Every structure is written in C-alpha cells, then in structure tokens.
Short mmCIF file of C-alpha atoms in Angstrom, two decimals:
data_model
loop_
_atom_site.label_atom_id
_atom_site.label_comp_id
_atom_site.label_asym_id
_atom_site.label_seq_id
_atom_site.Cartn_x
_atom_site.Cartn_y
_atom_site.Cartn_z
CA UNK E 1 0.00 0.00 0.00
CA UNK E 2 2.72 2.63 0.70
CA UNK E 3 3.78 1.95 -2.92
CA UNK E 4 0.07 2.85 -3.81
CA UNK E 5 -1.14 -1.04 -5.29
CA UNK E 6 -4.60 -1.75 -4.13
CA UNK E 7 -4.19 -4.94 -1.57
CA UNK E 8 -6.35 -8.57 -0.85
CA UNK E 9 -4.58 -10.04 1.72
CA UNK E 10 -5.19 -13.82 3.54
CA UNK E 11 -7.00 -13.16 6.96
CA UNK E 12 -6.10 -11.89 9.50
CA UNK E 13 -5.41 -8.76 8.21
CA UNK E 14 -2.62 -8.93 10.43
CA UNK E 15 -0.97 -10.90 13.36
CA UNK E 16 -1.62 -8.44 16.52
CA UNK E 17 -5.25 -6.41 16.48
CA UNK E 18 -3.19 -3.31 16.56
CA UNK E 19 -1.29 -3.57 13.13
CA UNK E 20 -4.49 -4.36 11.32
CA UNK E 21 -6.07 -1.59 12.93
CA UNK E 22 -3.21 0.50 11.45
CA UNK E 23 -3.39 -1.49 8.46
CA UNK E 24 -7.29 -0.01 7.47
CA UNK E 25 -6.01 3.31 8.05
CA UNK E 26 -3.23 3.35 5.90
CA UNK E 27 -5.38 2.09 3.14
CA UNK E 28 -8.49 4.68 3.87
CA UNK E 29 -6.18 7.64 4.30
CA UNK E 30 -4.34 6.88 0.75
CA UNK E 31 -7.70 5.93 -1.02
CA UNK E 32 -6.64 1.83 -1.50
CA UNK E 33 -8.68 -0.89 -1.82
CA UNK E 34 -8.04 -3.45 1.30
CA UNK E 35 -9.84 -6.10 1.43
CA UNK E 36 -9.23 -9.64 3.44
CA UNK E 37 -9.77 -13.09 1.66
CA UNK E 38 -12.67 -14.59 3.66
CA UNK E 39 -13.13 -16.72 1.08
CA UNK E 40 -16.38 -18.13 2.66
CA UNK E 41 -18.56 -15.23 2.62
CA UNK E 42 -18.14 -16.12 -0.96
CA UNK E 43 -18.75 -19.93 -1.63
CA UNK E 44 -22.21 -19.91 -3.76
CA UNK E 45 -24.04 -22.90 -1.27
CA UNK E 46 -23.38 -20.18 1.70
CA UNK E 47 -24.57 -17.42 0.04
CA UNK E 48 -27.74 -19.14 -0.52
CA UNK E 49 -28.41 -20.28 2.56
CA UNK E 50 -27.38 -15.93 3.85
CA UNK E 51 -30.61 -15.23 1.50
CA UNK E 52 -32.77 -17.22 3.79
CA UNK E 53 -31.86 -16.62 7.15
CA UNK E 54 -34.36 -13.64 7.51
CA UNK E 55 -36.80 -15.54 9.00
CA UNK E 56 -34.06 -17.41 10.83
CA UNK E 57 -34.10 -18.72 14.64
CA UNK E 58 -31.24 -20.56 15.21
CA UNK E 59 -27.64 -20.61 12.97
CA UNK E 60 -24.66 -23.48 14.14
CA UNK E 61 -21.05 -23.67 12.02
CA UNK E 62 -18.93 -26.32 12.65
CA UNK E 63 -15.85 -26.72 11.25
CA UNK E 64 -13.36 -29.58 12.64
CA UNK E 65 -10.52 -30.77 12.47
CA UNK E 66 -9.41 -34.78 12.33
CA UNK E 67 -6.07 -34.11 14.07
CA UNK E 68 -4.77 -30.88 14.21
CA UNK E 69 -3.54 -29.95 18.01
CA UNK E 70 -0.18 -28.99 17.06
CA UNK E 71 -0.55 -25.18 17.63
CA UNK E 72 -0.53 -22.69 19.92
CA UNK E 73 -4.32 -21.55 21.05
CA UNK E 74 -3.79 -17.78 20.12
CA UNK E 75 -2.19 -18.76 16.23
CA UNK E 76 -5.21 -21.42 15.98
CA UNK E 77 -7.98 -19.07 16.99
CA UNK E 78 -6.72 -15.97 14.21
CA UNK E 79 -5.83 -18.85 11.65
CA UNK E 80 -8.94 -21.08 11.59
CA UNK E 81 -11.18 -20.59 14.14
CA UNK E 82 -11.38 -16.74 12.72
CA UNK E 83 -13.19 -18.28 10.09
CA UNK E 84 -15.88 -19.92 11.76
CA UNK E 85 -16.53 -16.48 13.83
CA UNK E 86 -16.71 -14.53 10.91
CA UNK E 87 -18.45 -16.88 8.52
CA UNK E 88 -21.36 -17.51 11.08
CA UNK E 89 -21.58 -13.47 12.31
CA UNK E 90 -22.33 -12.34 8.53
CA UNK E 91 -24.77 -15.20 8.01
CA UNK E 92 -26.72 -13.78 10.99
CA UNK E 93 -26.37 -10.48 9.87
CA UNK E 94 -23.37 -9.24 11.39
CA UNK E 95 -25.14 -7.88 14.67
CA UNK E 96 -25.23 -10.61 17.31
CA UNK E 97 -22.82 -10.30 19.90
CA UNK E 98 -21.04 -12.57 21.88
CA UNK E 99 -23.28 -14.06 24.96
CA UNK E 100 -20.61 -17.12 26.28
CA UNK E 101 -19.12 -19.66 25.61
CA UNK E 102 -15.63 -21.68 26.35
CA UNK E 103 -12.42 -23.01 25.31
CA UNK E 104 -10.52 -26.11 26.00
CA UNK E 105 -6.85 -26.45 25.96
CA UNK E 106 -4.32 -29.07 25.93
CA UNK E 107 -1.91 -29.15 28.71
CA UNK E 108 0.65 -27.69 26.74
CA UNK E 109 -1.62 -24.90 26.05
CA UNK E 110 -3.05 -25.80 22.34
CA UNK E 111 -6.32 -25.51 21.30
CA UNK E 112 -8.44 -28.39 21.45
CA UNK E 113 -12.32 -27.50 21.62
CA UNK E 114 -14.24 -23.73 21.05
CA UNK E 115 -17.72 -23.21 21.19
CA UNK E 116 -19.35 -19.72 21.48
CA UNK E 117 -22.85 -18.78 21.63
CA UNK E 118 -24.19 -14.87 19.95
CA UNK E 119 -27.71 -13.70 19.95
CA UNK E 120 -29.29 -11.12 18.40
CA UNK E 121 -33.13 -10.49 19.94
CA UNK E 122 -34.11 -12.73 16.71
CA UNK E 123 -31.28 -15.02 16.04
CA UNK E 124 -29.47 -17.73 18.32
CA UNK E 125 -26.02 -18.06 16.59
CA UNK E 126 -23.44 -20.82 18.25
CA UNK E 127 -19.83 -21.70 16.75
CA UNK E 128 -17.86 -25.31 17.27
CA UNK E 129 -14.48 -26.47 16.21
CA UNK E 130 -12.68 -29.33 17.72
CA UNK E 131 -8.95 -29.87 16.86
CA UNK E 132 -9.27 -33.63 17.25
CA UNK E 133 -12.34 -34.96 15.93
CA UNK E 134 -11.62 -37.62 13.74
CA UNK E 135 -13.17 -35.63 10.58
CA UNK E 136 -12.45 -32.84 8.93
CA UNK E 137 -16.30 -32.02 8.18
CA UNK E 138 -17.79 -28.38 7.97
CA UNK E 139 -21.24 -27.42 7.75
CA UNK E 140 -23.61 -25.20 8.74
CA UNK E 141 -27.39 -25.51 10.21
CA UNK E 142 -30.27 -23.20 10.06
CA UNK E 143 -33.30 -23.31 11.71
CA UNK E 144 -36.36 -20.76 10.17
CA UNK E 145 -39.92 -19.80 10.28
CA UNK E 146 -40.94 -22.82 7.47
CA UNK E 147 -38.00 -24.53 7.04
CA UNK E 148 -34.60 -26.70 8.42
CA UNK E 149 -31.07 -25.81 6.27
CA UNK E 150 -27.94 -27.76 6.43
CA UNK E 151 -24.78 -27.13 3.94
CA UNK E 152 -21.86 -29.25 4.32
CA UNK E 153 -18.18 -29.00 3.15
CA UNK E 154 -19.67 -25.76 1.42
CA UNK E 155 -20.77 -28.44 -1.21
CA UNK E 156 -23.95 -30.49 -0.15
CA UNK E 157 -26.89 -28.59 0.35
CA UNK E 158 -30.12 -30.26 2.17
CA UNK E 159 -33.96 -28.72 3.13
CA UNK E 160 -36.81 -29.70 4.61
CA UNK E 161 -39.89 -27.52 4.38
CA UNK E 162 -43.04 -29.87 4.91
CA UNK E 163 -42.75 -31.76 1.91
CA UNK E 164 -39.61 -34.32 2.53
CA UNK E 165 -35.81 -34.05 2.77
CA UNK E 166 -34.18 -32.27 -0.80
CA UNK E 167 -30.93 -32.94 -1.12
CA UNK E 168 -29.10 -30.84 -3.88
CA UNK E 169 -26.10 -32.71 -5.57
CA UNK E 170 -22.88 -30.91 -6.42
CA UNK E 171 -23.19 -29.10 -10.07
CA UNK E 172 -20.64 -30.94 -12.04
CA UNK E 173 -19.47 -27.69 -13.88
CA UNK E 174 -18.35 -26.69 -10.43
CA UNK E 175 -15.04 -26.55 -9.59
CA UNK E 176 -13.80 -26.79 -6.14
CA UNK E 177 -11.96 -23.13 -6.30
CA UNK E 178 -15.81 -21.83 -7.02
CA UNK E 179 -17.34 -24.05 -4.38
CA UNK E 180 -15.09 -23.20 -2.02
CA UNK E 181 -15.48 -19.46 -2.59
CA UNK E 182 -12.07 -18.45 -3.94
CA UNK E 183 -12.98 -17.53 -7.44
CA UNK E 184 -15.57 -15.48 -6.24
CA UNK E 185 -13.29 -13.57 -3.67
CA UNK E 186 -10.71 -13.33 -6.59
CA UNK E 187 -13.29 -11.85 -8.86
CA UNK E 188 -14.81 -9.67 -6.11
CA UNK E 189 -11.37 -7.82 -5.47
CA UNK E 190 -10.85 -7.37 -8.92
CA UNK E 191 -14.22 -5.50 -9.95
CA UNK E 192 -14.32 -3.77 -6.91
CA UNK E 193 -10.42 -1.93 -7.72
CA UNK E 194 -12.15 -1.14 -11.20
CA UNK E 195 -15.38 0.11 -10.29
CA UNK E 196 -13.81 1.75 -7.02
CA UNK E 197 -16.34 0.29 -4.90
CA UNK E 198 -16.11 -0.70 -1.37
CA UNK E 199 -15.04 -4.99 -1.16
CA UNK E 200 -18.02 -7.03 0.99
CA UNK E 201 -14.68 -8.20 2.91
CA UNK E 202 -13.40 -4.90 3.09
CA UNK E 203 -10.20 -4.36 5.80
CA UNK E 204 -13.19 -2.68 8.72
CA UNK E 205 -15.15 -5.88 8.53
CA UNK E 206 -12.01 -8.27 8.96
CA UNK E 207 -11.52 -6.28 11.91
CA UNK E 208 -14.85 -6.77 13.40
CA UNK E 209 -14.50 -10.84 13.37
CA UNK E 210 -10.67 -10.37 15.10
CA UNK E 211 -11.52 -8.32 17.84
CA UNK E 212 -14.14 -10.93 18.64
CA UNK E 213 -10.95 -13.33 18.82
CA UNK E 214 -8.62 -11.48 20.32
CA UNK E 215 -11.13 -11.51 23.45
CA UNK E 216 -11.79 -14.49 23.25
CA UNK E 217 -7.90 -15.09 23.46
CA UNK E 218 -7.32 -12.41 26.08
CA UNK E 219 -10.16 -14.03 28.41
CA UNK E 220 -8.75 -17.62 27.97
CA UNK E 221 -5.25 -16.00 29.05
CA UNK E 222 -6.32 -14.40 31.99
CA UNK E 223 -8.51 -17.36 33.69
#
C-alpha cells in the first residue's frame, strides 16, 4: 500500500489487532482498496443459505478438524477458528454479539475445543471447532420460520420444508476453487479496484470478526 497497489490479503489482516487496525487506516487515508480473503462469505451454497436466514431462529457452524492440536491456542484461533466467527456473524447479519461460551486447551496450552454462543433479539447463533475430531467435516445448520437448512463442506446442500428431505447434488461444472469461494473472492477484489467500490470483505469488517478473537484469546489467558 505505501507503494500505492490496491491490496487482498489472507486473513487476519494482520498478526496483533493493533497492526491491522493501522493497516485499514493506511489504506483509507491513501484511497486503496483493502480487502481480506474470507473466502467463505463467498462460496455460492453459503450465500444461498445468507438469503434465507431472515426468517431465521437458530444458525450453528462447525468446522473440525481430524487431528490438528499442534498449535498454539492464540495462532489457531486468528488462523482457523477466525473463520468460523466470521463466517457464522455475517450469516446472521453481522449484529449478534457474543453471549458465552468456552475453550478447552491441551496441557501444553493448544487448542483443542471452542464453542461460542451470539444472539441477536431474533437469532441464536453458536460456533464449534474441535482440533481432534476424527473428521475434517464443515457445515452449517439453520433453523427458520418454514424450514430446516444444512450445507456441508460448502458443497452439499439439504432442506426440509413440509414436503420431505431435498438434497441438492454438487453441479458438475463446479469446480472446487468456485465451491469453495475463492474464485468469487478473486473476482470480487478485482471489480471492486475497477469500479472503485467498497469490497463485501473490506479491511473494517475483517476487523470486526478479530476483535471478537482477540477476546476471546485475552479471556482464555487471563482465567
């Protein structure tokens, strides 16, 4: 950015809250686009399901991992968990706030369970990831007014509204890139730096989903 190129950058936005913090301003105060690869904002099954959750009660994300301790629980929480937190918050809208939750470590002090619960006055949101599960599965859950969601592995979608269980298979044009959301991001950045329009994933909102991390992190260090 100091050399004036317009920037998408991996999340977090940077290591310590801080730096990305400094990182936004730098890029608002020499007119840049910043914007932060959450590439899942942008795989097509989650999108869908984001179009019906405004009659939505409950939202869950899991996202595990089959054996994956190694780490320490601050580098897992900003690399993966982040995610999960940021994935599920703009699902529900991006207004619940955090309401409890708790974290299990290791006795070497690596992550090895999360779950946290947010709440708006409509919407019961709840995140999970455990570091040793034995799969790697990811999916999300949505309970409405009407109807029962599920996407998994951002590739299987499933409903149930009255009439039966529809399961949706994978397109076969699909590729995983597109699936997974990456070709979107990568498009997003791209028309965004030519129309000079704000990025969805723009550097402000990656800061919203860290600073819910960081105190998570902070609280977990001080207990």
């Amino acid at each position: 950015m100091n050399a004036g190129v317009h920037v998408c950058v991996d999340k977090p936005l940077a290591d310590k809250l801080n730096e990305a913090e400094s990182l936004v301003e730098l890029a608002a105060r020499r007119k840049l686009t910043l914007m932060v690869g959450f590439n899942r904002r942008f795989a097509p099954l989650y999108r869908e399901l984001k179009t019906q959750m405004g009659s939505a009660a409950s939202l869950r994300m899991d996202k595990h991992r089959s054996d994956s301790v190694g780490h320490d629980l601050r580098f897992t929480l900003l690399d993966d968990y982040l995610h999960v937190v940021d994935t599920a918050l703009w699902l529900a809208g991006g207004t619940a706030r955090l309401s409890g939750g708790s974290l299990q470590t290791t006795s070497q002090g690596e992550m090895l369970y999360a779950e946290h619960h947010f709440s708006t006055p409509q919407l019961e949101v709840t995140t999970s990831m455990h570091r040793r599960a034995g799969s790697q599965r990811e999916w999300v859950q949505a309970v409405t007014d009407g109807g029962l969601y599920a996407v998994c592995d951002m590739r299987e979608w499933q409903e149930e509204r009255g009439q039966g269980v529809i399961m949706r298979p994978v397109p076969g044009w699909q590729t995983t890139l597109e699936q997974r959301g990456f070709v979107g991001c990568a498009r997003h950045f791209i028309e965004c730096v030519q129309n000079q329009t704000v990025p969805e994933t723009a550097g402000e909102q990656a800061l919203l989903a860290q600073r819910v991390v960081e105190k998570l992190w902070r609280e977990a260090m001080s207990e």
